[in-house]
């Protein structure tokens, strides 16, 4: 009678252990997204992030500026907003973990309202769609990939 239960108990214990181990070991850290969906007025763009990294042999720093003092890249829109408007002015400080990121645009880390001469030269910082179009297409012109007047729907969904 006792013996009949041994296989069941053994299996249950093994399953419980497998479940516990699976729970304790975190999944492999995935710091590079597989795909990025960029919704915009030109039509949604699905960017195959991992393909660009693995199959086209690109470095993170080919696209992500790497001098902002953070271990993991952050979204481009933190620095390339649709417009440098009131909303950006009020909220952008929260987007960065390190002070080094501030120095990408400011001479030193600002703590309050800026005087006229301390303001970043926003003419030289591309806005969101300029930043994407410029980076995506200038590399494609060099290495292959969609660029130019007839290429719109190779990236944008109709
Ligand atoms: C071909 C250009 C390109 C390459 C190469 C690339 N990335 Fe990206 N990555 C992007 C773009 C574009 C986004 C989307 C950013 C956005 O939504 O503003 C992104 C997004 C990310 C994000 C999400 C950021 C967020 O907070 O939304 C992470 C993390 C990331 N990349 C990490 C990496 C790492 C790590 C590497 C190198 C192994 C890498 N990337 C290589 C272009 C690239
Ligand atoms: C921490 C802020 C920051 C982040 C995040 C950031 N940028 Fe920039 N980027 C800048 C600034 C500031 C400039 C202006 C020129 C300079 O200082 O290099 C710039 C310049 C550019 C330029 C024009 C100069 C050039 O290299 O051709 C492009 C294109 C660009 N960024 C694309 C991107 C893309 C795409 C991403 C996301 C993958 C991104 N940037 C993320 C701050 C940032
Ligand atoms: C992508 C460039 C960029 C980055 C990175 C950046 N800033 Fe700014 N910051 C700006 C711009 C543009 C303004 C508006 C300037 C103006 O008033 O014309 C601004 C304004 C400010 C102001 C004044 C706000 C006001 O109401 O007058 C403060 C404070 C400030 N930034 C702090 C920071 C801090 C702190 C960091 C880093 C954690 C940072 N910024 C990173 C571009 C940037
Ligand atoms: C640093 C170089 C580089 C940058 C930046 C880059 N690409 Fe590419 N891209 C490539 C290469 C290389 C190919 C492959 C070309 C080929 O096979 O002929 C490619 C191919 C593509 C393709 C067609 C095949 C596929 O993988 O879907 C699309 C769509 C594409 N890229 C979208 C984008 C978008 C959107 C961005 C900007 C967010 C971007 N790329 C930025 C290098 C780049
Ligand atoms: C290599 C891929 C690629 C190609 C080719 C491309 N785009 Fe884009 N486009 C993007 C990305 C990425 C964005 C930014 C998405 C975002 O803002 O999140 C964008 C943004 C836009 C926007 C939105 C601007 C805004 O401020 O909302 C328009 C409009 C646009 N593209 C039109 C076009 C037209 C017209 C063409 C052809 C001449 C074209 N695009 C070709 C990738 C591409």
Coordinates of N, CA and C and ligand atoms in Angstrom, one line a residue:
X1 N 0.8 -1.2 0.0 CA 0.0 0.0 0.0 C 0.9 1.3 0.0
X2 N 1.8 1.3 1.0 CA 2.7 2.5 1.0 C 3.5 2.6 -0.3
X3 N 4.0 1.5 -0.9 CA 4.8 1.5 -2.1 C 4.1 2.1 -3.2
X4 N 2.8 2.0 -3.3 CA 2.0 2.5 -4.5 C 2.2 4.0 -4.5
X5 N 2.4 4.7 -3.4 CA 2.5 6.1 -3.4 C 3.9 6.7 -3.7
X6 N 4.9 5.8 -3.6 CA 6.2 6.3 -3.7 C 6.5 7.0 -5.1
X7 N 6.1 6.4 -6.2 CA 6.4 7.1 -7.5 C 5.7 8.5 -7.5
X8 N 4.4 8.5 -7.0 CA 3.7 9.8 -7.1 C 4.3 10.8 -6.2
X9 N 4.7 10.4 -5.0 CA 5.4 11.4 -4.1 C 6.7 11.8 -4.7
X10 N 7.5 10.9 -5.3 CA 8.7 11.3 -5.9 C 8.5 12.3 -7.0
X11 N 7.5 12.0 -7.9 CA 7.3 12.9 -9.0 C 6.8 14.3 -8.5
X12 N 6.0 14.3 -7.5 CA 5.5 15.5 -6.9 C 6.7 16.4 -6.4
X13 N 7.5 15.7 -5.6 CA 8.7 16.4 -5.0 C 9.6 17.0 -6.1
X14 N 9.8 16.2 -7.2 CA 10.7 16.6 -8.3 C 10.0 17.9 -8.9
X15 N 8.7 17.8 -9.2 CA 8.0 18.9 -9.8 C 8.1 20.1 -9.0
X16 N 7.9 19.9 -7.7 CA 7.9 21.1 -6.7 C 9.3 21.7 -6.7
X17 N 10.3 20.9 -6.8 CA 11.7 21.4 -6.8 C 12.0 22.2 -8.1
X18 N 11.5 21.6 -9.2 CA 11.7 22.3 -10.5 C 11.0 23.7 -10.5
X19 N 9.8 23.7 -9.9 CA 9.1 24.9 -9.9 C 9.8 25.9 -9.0
X20 N 10.3 25.4 -7.8 CA 11.0 26.4 -6.9 C 12.2 26.9 -7.5
X21 N 13.0 26.1 -8.2 CA 14.2 26.5 -8.8 C 13.9 27.5 -9.9
X22 N 12.9 27.2 -10.7 CA 12.5 28.1 -11.8 C 12.1 29.5 -11.3
X23 N 11.5 29.5 -10.1 CA 11.0 30.7 -9.5 C 12.2 31.5 -8.9
X24 N 13.2 30.8 -8.4 CA 14.3 31.5 -7.8 C 15.4 32.1 -8.8
X25 N 15.6 31.4 -9.9 CA 16.5 31.9 -10.9 C 15.8 32.9 -11.8
X26 N 16.3 34.1 -11.8 CA 15.6 35.1 -12.7 C 15.9 34.8 -14.1
X27 N 15.0 35.2 -15.0 CA 15.2 35.0 -16.5 C 16.4 35.8 -16.9
X28 N 17.1 35.3 -17.9 CA 18.3 36.0 -18.4 C 18.0 37.5 -18.6
X29 N 18.9 38.3 -18.2 CA 18.7 39.7 -18.3 C 18.6 40.1 -19.8
X30 N 17.5 40.7 -20.2 CA 17.3 41.1 -21.5 C 17.3 42.6 -21.6
X31 N 18.5 43.1 -21.8 CA 18.6 44.6 -21.8 C 18.4 45.2 -23.2
X32 N 18.4 44.4 -24.2 CA 18.1 44.9 -25.5 C 16.7 44.4 -26.0
X33 N 15.7 45.2 -26.3 CA 14.4 44.8 -26.7 C 14.5 44.1 -28.0
X34 N 13.6 43.1 -28.3 CA 13.5 42.4 -29.5 C 13.0 43.3 -30.6
X35 N 11.9 44.0 -30.3 CA 11.2 44.8 -31.3 C 10.8 46.1 -30.6
X36 N 10.8 47.2 -31.3 CA 10.3 48.5 -30.7 C 9.2 49.0 -31.6
X37 N 8.0 49.3 -31.1 CA 6.9 49.8 -31.9 C 6.9 51.3 -31.7
X38 N 7.0 52.1 -32.7 CA 7.0 53.5 -32.7 C 5.8 54.0 -33.4
X39 N 4.9 54.5 -32.6 CA 3.6 55.0 -33.2 C 3.8 56.5 -33.5
X40 N 3.3 56.9 -34.7 CA 3.5 58.3 -35.0 C 2.5 58.7 -36.2
X41 N 2.5 60.0 -36.5 CA 1.5 60.4 -37.5 C 1.8 59.9 -38.9
X42 N 3.0 59.4 -39.2 CA 3.4 58.9 -40.5 C 3.0 57.4 -40.6
X43 N 2.5 56.8 -39.6 CA 2.1 55.4 -39.6 C 3.1 54.6 -38.7
X44 N 2.6 53.7 -38.0 CA 3.4 52.9 -37.1 C 4.6 52.3 -37.7
X45 N 5.8 52.4 -37.0 CA 7.0 51.8 -37.4 C 7.3 50.6 -36.4
X46 N 7.5 49.4 -37.0 CA 8.0 48.3 -36.1 C 9.5 48.1 -36.4
X47 N 10.3 48.5 -35.4 CA 11.7 48.5 -35.6 C 12.3 47.1 -35.0
X48 N 12.9 46.4 -35.9 CA 13.5 45.1 -35.4 C 14.8 45.3 -34.8
X49 N 14.7 45.6 -33.5 CA 15.9 46.0 -32.7 C 17.0 44.9 -32.7
X50 N 16.5 43.7 -32.3 CA 17.5 42.6 -32.1 C 18.1 42.1 -33.4
X51 N 17.3 42.2 -34.5 CA 17.9 41.9 -35.8 C 19.0 42.8 -36.2
X52 N 18.8 44.1 -35.8 CA 19.9 45.1 -36.1 C 21.1 44.8 -35.3
X53 N 21.0 44.3 -34.1 CA 22.1 44.1 -33.2 C 22.8 42.7 -33.7
X54 N 22.0 41.7 -33.8 CA 22.5 40.3 -34.0 C 22.9 40.1 -35.4
X55 N 22.0 40.4 -36.4 CA 22.2 40.0 -37.8 C 23.0 41.0 -38.5
X56 N 22.9 42.3 -38.2 CA 23.6 43.3 -38.9 C 24.9 43.7 -38.3
X57 N 25.2 43.1 -37.1 CA 26.5 43.3 -36.5 C 26.8 44.7 -36.0
X58 N 25.7 45.4 -35.5 CA 26.0 46.8 -35.0 C 26.3 46.8 -33.5
X59 N 27.0 47.8 -33.1 CA 27.2 48.1 -31.7 C 26.1 48.9 -31.1
X60 N 25.9 48.8 -29.8 CA 24.9 49.6 -29.1 C 25.2 51.1 -29.4
X61 N 26.5 51.4 -29.4 CA 26.9 52.8 -29.5 C 26.7 53.3 -31.0
X62 N 26.5 52.5 -31.9 CA 26.2 52.9 -33.3 C 24.9 53.8 -33.3
X63 N 24.0 53.5 -32.3 CA 22.7 54.2 -32.3 C 22.5 55.0 -31.0
X64 N 22.9 54.3 -29.9 CA 22.7 55.0 -28.6 C 23.9 55.8 -28.2
X65 N 23.8 57.1 -28.0 CA 25.0 57.9 -27.6 C 25.4 57.2 -26.3
X66 N 26.7 56.9 -26.1 CA 27.1 56.2 -24.9 C 27.7 57.0 -23.8
X67 N 27.6 58.3 -23.9 CA 28.3 59.1 -22.9 C 27.3 59.8 -22.0
X68 N 26.4 59.1 -21.5 CA 25.4 59.7 -20.6 C 25.4 59.1 -19.2
X69 N 26.5 58.3 -18.9 CA 26.7 57.8 -17.6 C 25.6 56.8 -17.1
X70 N 25.0 56.0 -18.0 CA 24.1 55.0 -17.5 C 24.5 53.7 -18.1
X71 N 24.1 52.6 -17.4 CA 24.5 51.3 -17.9 C 23.6 50.8 -19.0
X72 N 22.3 51.2 -19.0 CA 21.4 50.7 -20.0 C 21.0 51.9 -20.8
X73 N 20.9 51.8 -22.1 CA 20.4 52.9 -22.9 C 19.0 53.3 -22.6
X74 N 18.6 54.5 -22.8 CA 17.3 55.0 -22.5 C 16.6 55.5 -23.8
X75 N 15.3 55.6 -23.8 CA 14.6 56.0 -25.0 C 15.0 57.3 -25.5
X76 N 15.1 57.4 -26.9 CA 15.6 58.6 -27.5 C 14.8 59.8 -27.2
X77 N 13.4 59.6 -27.0 CA 12.5 60.7 -26.8 C 12.8 61.5 -25.5
X78 N 13.6 60.9 -24.6 CA 13.9 61.7 -23.4 C 14.7 62.9 -23.7
X79 N 15.4 62.9 -24.8 CA 16.2 64.0 -25.2 C 15.8 64.6 -26.5
X80 N 15.1 63.8 -27.3 CA 14.6 64.3 -28.6 C 13.1 64.3 -28.5
X81 N 12.5 65.3 -27.9 CA 11.0 65.3 -27.8 C 10.4 65.8 -29.1
X82 N 9.1 65.8 -29.2 CA 8.5 66.3 -30.4 C 8.7 67.8 -30.4
X83 N 8.8 68.5 -29.3 CA 9.1 69.9 -29.2 C 9.7 70.2 -27.9
X84 N 10.6 71.2 -27.8 CA 11.2 71.7 -26.6 C 10.2 72.7 -26.0
X85 N 9.0 72.2 -25.5 CA 8.0 73.1 -25.1 C 7.9 73.2 -23.5
X86 N 6.9 73.7 -23.0 CA 6.7 73.9 -21.6 C 6.7 72.5 -20.8
X87 N 6.1 71.5 -21.5 CA 6.0 70.2 -20.9 C 7.4 69.6 -20.7
X88 N 8.2 69.7 -21.8 CA 9.5 69.2 -21.8 C 10.3 69.9 -20.7
X89 N 10.2 71.2 -20.6 CA 11.0 72.0 -19.6 C 10.6 71.5 -18.2
X90 N 9.4 71.3 -18.0 CA 8.9 70.9 -16.6 C 9.3 69.5 -16.2
X91 N 9.3 68.6 -17.2 CA 9.4 67.2 -16.8 C 10.7 66.5 -17.1
X92 N 11.6 67.1 -18.0 CA 12.7 66.3 -18.5 C 13.7 65.9 -17.4
X93 N 13.8 66.6 -16.3 CA 14.8 66.3 -15.3 C 14.6 64.9 -14.7
X94 N 13.3 64.5 -14.7 CA 13.0 63.2 -14.1 C 13.5 62.0 -14.9
X95 N 13.9 62.2 -16.2 CA 14.1 61.1 -17.1 C 15.5 60.5 -17.0
X96 N 16.4 61.2 -16.2 CA 17.8 60.7 -16.2 C 18.2 60.3 -14.8
X97 N 19.0 59.2 -14.8 CA 19.5 58.7 -13.5 C 20.8 59.4 -13.1
X98 N 21.6 59.8 -14.1 CA 22.9 60.3 -13.8 C 23.0 61.8 -14.2
X99 N 23.8 62.5 -13.4 CA 24.1 63.9 -13.7 C 24.8 64.1 -15.0
X100 N 25.6 63.0 -15.4 CA 26.3 63.1 -16.6 C 25.4 63.3 -17.8
X101 N 24.2 62.8 -17.7 CA 23.2 62.9 -18.8 C 22.9 64.4 -19.0
X102 N 22.8 65.1 -17.9 CA 22.5 66.6 -17.9 C 23.5 67.3 -18.8
X103 N 24.8 66.8 -18.7 CA 25.9 67.5 -19.3 C 25.9 67.4 -20.8
X104 N 25.1 66.4 -21.3 CA 24.9 66.3 -22.8 C 24.3 67.6 -23.3
X105 N 23.5 68.3 -22.5 CA 22.9 69.5 -23.0 C 23.2 70.8 -22.2
X106 N 23.5 70.6 -20.9 CA 23.9 71.8 -20.1 C 25.3 71.8 -19.8
X107 N 25.9 73.0 -19.5 CA 27.3 73.1 -19.2 C 27.6 72.5 -17.8
X108 N 26.6 72.7 -16.9 CA 26.7 72.0 -15.6 C 25.3 71.7 -15.2
X109 N 25.2 70.8 -14.1 CA 23.9 70.4 -13.7 C 23.1 71.6 -13.2
X110 N 22.0 72.0 -13.9 CA 21.3 73.1 -13.4 C 20.3 72.7 -12.2
X111 N 20.1 73.7 -11.4 CA 19.2 73.4 -10.2 C 17.9 74.3 -10.3
X112 N 17.9 75.3 -11.1 CA 16.7 76.2 -11.1 C 16.6 76.8 -12.5
X113 N 15.7 77.8 -12.6 CA 15.5 78.5 -13.9 C 16.8 79.0 -14.4
X114 N 16.9 79.0 -15.8 CA 18.2 79.2 -16.4 C 18.2 80.7 -16.9
X115 N 19.4 81.3 -16.8 CA 19.6 82.6 -17.4 C 19.7 82.4 -18.9
X116 N 19.5 83.5 -19.7 CA 19.5 83.4 -21.1 C 20.7 82.7 -21.7
X117 N 21.9 83.0 -21.1 CA 23.1 82.4 -21.7 C 23.4 81.0 -21.3
X118 N 22.6 80.5 -20.3 CA 22.8 79.1 -19.8 C 21.9 78.2 -20.6
X119 N 21.1 78.7 -21.4 CA 20.1 77.8 -22.1 C 20.8 76.9 -23.2
X120 N 20.4 75.7 -23.3 CA 21.0 74.8 -24.3 C 20.7 75.3 -25.7
X121 N 21.5 75.1 -26.6 CA 21.3 75.5 -28.0 C 20.4 74.5 -28.7
X122 N 19.1 74.7 -28.5 CA 18.2 73.7 -29.0 C 18.2 73.5 -30.6
X123 N 18.7 74.5 -31.2 CA 18.8 74.4 -32.7 C 19.7 73.2 -33.1
X124 N 20.6 72.8 -32.2 CA 21.5 71.7 -32.6 C 21.1 70.4 -32.0
X125 N 19.9 70.3 -31.4 CA 19.4 69.1 -30.9 C 18.2 68.7 -31.7
X126 N 18.3 67.6 -32.5 CA 17.2 67.2 -33.4 C 15.9 66.9 -32.5
X127 N 14.7 67.2 -33.1 CA 13.5 66.8 -32.4 C 13.3 65.3 -32.8
X128 N 12.2 64.8 -32.2 CA 12.0 63.3 -32.3 C 12.1 62.7 -33.7
X129 N 11.3 63.1 -34.6 CA 11.2 62.5 -35.9 C 12.5 62.8 -36.7
X130 N 13.0 64.0 -36.5 CA 14.3 64.3 -37.1 C 15.4 63.4 -36.7
X131 N 15.4 63.1 -35.4 CA 16.5 62.3 -34.8 C 16.4 60.8 -35.4
X132 N 15.1 60.3 -35.4 CA 15.0 59.0 -36.0 C 15.3 58.9 -37.5
X133 N 14.6 59.8 -38.2 CA 14.9 59.8 -39.7 C 16.3 59.9 -40.0
X134 N 17.0 60.9 -39.3 CA 18.4 61.1 -39.6 C 19.2 59.9 -39.3
X135 N 19.0 59.3 -38.1 CA 19.9 58.2 -37.7 C 19.5 56.9 -38.6
X136 N 18.3 56.6 -38.7 CA 17.9 55.4 -39.4 C 18.4 55.5 -40.9
X137 N 18.1 56.6 -41.5 CA 18.3 56.7 -42.9 C 19.8 56.9 -43.3
X138 N 20.5 57.7 -42.5 CA 21.9 57.9 -42.9 C 22.7 56.6 -42.8
X139 N 22.4 55.8 -41.8 CA 23.1 54.5 -41.8 C 22.7 53.6 -43.0
X140 N 21.4 53.6 -43.3 CA 20.9 52.8 -44.4 C 21.5 53.2 -45.7
X141 N 21.8 54.5 -45.8 CA 22.4 55.0 -47.1 C 23.8 54.4 -47.2
X142 N 24.5 54.2 -46.0 CA 25.8 53.6 -46.1 C 25.8 52.1 -46.1
X143 N 24.9 51.5 -45.4 CA 25.1 50.0 -45.2 C 23.9 49.2 -45.8
X144 N 23.0 49.8 -46.5 CA 21.8 49.1 -47.0 C 20.7 49.3 -46.0
X145 N 19.5 49.0 -46.4 CA 18.3 49.3 -45.6 C 17.5 50.4 -46.2
X146 N 16.2 50.6 -45.9 CA 15.4 51.6 -46.6 C 15.8 53.1 -46.3
X147 N 15.9 53.9 -47.3 CA 16.1 55.3 -47.2 C 15.6 56.0 -48.5
X148 N 15.4 57.3 -48.4 CA 15.0 58.0 -49.6 C 13.5 58.2 -49.8
X149 N 13.2 58.9 -50.9 CA 11.8 59.3 -51.1 C 10.8 58.2 -51.3
X150 N 11.2 57.1 -51.9 CA 10.2 56.0 -52.1 C 10.2 54.9 -51.0
X151 N 10.9 55.2 -50.0 CA 11.1 54.1 -49.0 C 10.1 54.2 -47.8
X152 N 9.3 55.2 -47.8 CA 8.4 55.4 -46.6 C 7.8 54.2 -46.1
X153 N 7.1 53.4 -47.0 CA 6.3 52.3 -46.5 C 7.1 51.0 -46.2
X154 N 8.4 51.1 -46.4 CA 9.3 50.0 -46.0 C 9.5 50.1 -44.4
X155 N 9.2 51.2 -43.9 CA 9.3 51.4 -42.4 C 7.9 51.6 -41.8
X156 N 7.1 52.5 -42.5 CA 5.8 52.9 -41.9 C 4.7 52.0 -42.4
X157 N 3.8 51.6 -41.5 CA 2.6 50.8 -41.9 C 1.7 51.8 -42.6
X158 N 1.0 51.3 -43.7 CA 0.1 52.2 -44.4 C -1.1 52.5 -43.6
Ligands
LIG1 C1 20.3 50.3 -35.1 C2 20.2 51.1 -33.9 C3 20.3 50.5 -32.6 C4 21.2 49.6 -32.1 C5 22.4 49.0 -32.8 C6 20.8 49.3 -30.7 N1 19.7 50.0 -30.4 FE1 18.7 50.0 -28.6 N2 17.2 51.1 -29.4 C7 17.3 51.7 -30.7 C8 16.0 52.5 -30.9 C9 15.7 53.3 -32.1 C10 15.3 52.3 -29.7 C11 13.9 52.9 -29.4 C12 14.1 54.1 -28.6 C13 12.8 54.9 -28.3 O1 11.8 54.2 -28.2 O2 12.9 56.1 -28.1 C14 16.0 51.4 -28.8 C15 15.6 51.0 -27.5 C16 16.5 50.4 -26.6 C17 16.1 50.2 -25.3 C18 14.8 50.6 -24.6 C19 14.9 52.0 -24.0 C20 13.7 52.4 -23.3 O3 13.8 52.8 -22.2 O4 12.6 52.5 -24.0 C21 17.2 49.5 -24.7 C22 17.3 49.0 -23.2 C23 18.2 49.3 -25.7 N3 17.7 49.9 -26.9 C24 19.4 48.7 -25.5 C25 20.3 48.4 -26.5 C26 21.5 47.7 -26.3 C27 22.0 47.1 -25.0 C28 22.1 47.6 -27.6 C29 23.4 46.9 -27.9 C30 23.4 45.5 -27.6 C31 21.3 48.3 -28.5 N4 20.2 48.8 -27.8 C32 21.6 48.5 -29.9 C33 18.3 51.6 -31.6 C34 19.3 50.7 -31.5
LIG2 C1 20.8 62.0 -23.0 C2 20.2 62.6 -24.1 C3 20.1 61.9 -25.4 C4 19.6 60.7 -25.7 C5 19.0 59.7 -24.8 C6 19.7 60.5 -27.2 N1 20.2 61.7 -27.7 FE1 20.5 62.0 -29.7 N2 21.4 63.8 -29.3 C7 21.4 64.4 -28.0 C8 22.0 65.7 -28.1 C9 22.2 66.7 -27.0 C10 22.3 65.9 -29.5 C11 22.9 67.2 -30.1 C12 24.3 67.1 -30.7 C13 25.2 66.4 -29.7 O1 25.4 66.9 -28.6 O2 25.8 65.4 -30.1 C14 22.0 64.7 -30.2 C15 22.1 64.5 -31.5 C16 21.6 63.4 -32.2 C17 21.6 63.3 -33.7 C18 22.3 64.3 -34.6 C19 23.7 64.1 -34.6 C20 24.2 62.9 -35.2 O3 24.8 62.1 -34.5 O4 23.9 62.7 -36.4 C21 20.9 62.2 -34.0 C22 20.6 61.7 -35.4 C23 20.4 61.6 -32.7 N3 20.9 62.4 -31.7 C24 19.7 60.5 -32.6 C25 19.3 59.8 -31.4 C26 18.7 58.6 -31.3 C27 18.1 57.8 -32.5 C28 18.6 58.2 -30.0 C29 18.0 57.0 -29.4 C30 18.6 55.7 -29.9 C31 19.2 59.3 -29.3 N4 19.6 60.3 -30.2 C32 19.3 59.4 -27.9 C33 21.0 63.8 -26.8 C34 20.5 62.6 -26.7
LIG3 C1 18.3 66.9 -24.3 C2 18.9 68.0 -23.7 C3 18.7 68.1 -22.2 C4 19.1 67.3 -21.2 C5 19.8 65.9 -21.3 C6 18.8 67.9 -19.9 N1 18.2 69.1 -20.2 FE1 17.6 70.5 -18.8 N2 16.9 71.7 -20.3 C7 17.0 71.4 -21.7 C8 16.3 72.5 -22.4 C9 16.1 72.5 -23.9 C10 15.8 73.4 -21.4 C11 14.9 74.6 -21.7 C12 15.8 75.8 -22.0 C13 15.1 77.1 -22.2 O1 14.4 77.5 -21.3 O2 15.1 77.6 -23.3 C14 16.2 72.9 -20.1 C15 15.9 73.5 -18.9 C16 16.3 73.0 -17.7 C17 16.0 73.7 -16.4 C18 15.3 75.0 -16.3 C19 13.8 74.8 -16.2 C20 13.1 76.1 -16.1 O3 11.9 76.1 -15.7 O4 13.6 77.1 -16.4 C21 16.5 72.9 -15.4 C22 16.5 73.2 -13.9 C23 17.1 71.7 -16.1 N3 16.9 71.8 -17.5 C24 17.7 70.7 -15.4 C25 18.2 69.5 -16.0 C26 18.8 68.4 -15.3 C27 18.9 68.4 -13.7 C28 19.2 67.5 -16.2 C29 19.8 66.1 -15.9 C30 19.2 65.4 -14.9 C31 18.8 68.0 -17.5 N4 18.3 69.2 -17.3 C32 19.1 67.4 -18.7 C33 17.6 70.4 -22.2 C34 18.2 69.3 -21.5
LIG4 C1 23.9 51.9 -37.7 C2 23.2 51.4 -38.9 C3 21.7 51.3 -38.9 C4 20.8 52.1 -38.2 C5 21.1 53.3 -37.3 C6 19.5 51.6 -38.5 N1 19.6 50.6 -39.4 FE1 17.9 49.6 -40.2 N2 19.2 48.4 -41.2 C7 20.6 48.4 -41.2 C8 21.2 47.4 -42.0 C9 22.7 47.1 -42.2 C10 20.1 46.7 -42.6 C11 20.1 45.5 -43.5 C12 20.3 46.0 -44.9 C13 20.3 44.8 -45.9 O1 20.0 43.7 -45.5 O2 20.5 45.2 -47.1 C14 18.9 47.4 -42.1 C15 17.6 47.1 -42.5 C16 16.4 47.7 -42.0 C17 15.1 47.3 -42.5 C18 14.7 46.2 -43.4 C19 14.9 44.8 -42.8 C20 14.5 44.7 -41.4 O3 15.3 44.3 -40.6 O4 13.3 44.9 -41.1 C21 14.2 48.1 -41.8 C22 12.7 48.2 -41.9 C23 15.0 49.0 -40.9 N3 16.4 48.7 -41.1 C24 14.5 50.0 -40.1 C25 15.3 50.8 -39.3 C26 14.7 51.8 -38.4 C27 13.3 52.1 -38.2 C28 15.8 52.5 -37.9 C29 15.8 53.6 -36.9 C30 15.0 53.5 -35.7 C31 17.0 51.8 -38.4 N4 16.7 50.8 -39.2 C32 18.3 52.2 -38.0 C33 21.4 49.3 -40.4 C34 20.9 50.3 -39.6
LIG5 C1 14.1 53.8 -41.9 C2 12.8 53.8 -41.6 C3 11.9 55.0 -42.0 C4 11.8 55.5 -43.3 C5 12.4 54.9 -44.6 C6 10.9 56.6 -43.2 N1 10.5 56.8 -41.9 FE1 9.3 58.3 -41.2 N2 9.7 57.7 -39.3 C7 10.5 56.6 -38.9 C8 10.6 56.6 -37.5 C9 11.4 55.6 -36.7 C10 9.8 57.7 -37.0 C11 9.7 58.2 -35.6 C12 8.6 57.5 -34.8 C13 8.3 58.1 -33.5 O1 8.3 59.4 -33.4 O2 8.1 57.4 -32.6 C14 9.3 58.4 -38.1 C15 8.4 59.5 -38.1 C16 7.7 60.0 -39.2 C17 6.6 61.0 -39.1 C18 6.0 61.5 -37.9 C19 6.5 62.9 -37.6 C20 5.9 63.4 -36.3 O3 6.4 64.4 -35.8 O4 5.0 62.9 -35.8 C21 6.2 61.2 -40.4 C22 5.1 62.1 -40.9 C23 7.1 60.4 -41.3 N3 8.0 59.7 -40.5 C24 7.0 60.4 -42.7 C25 7.9 59.7 -43.5 C26 7.9 59.8 -44.9 C27 7.0 60.7 -45.7 C28 8.9 59.0 -45.4 C29 9.3 58.7 -46.8 C30 9.9 59.9 -47.5 C31 9.5 58.3 -44.2 N4 8.8 58.8 -43.1 C32 10.4 57.3 -44.3 C33 11.1 55.7 -39.8 C34 11.2 55.9 -41.1

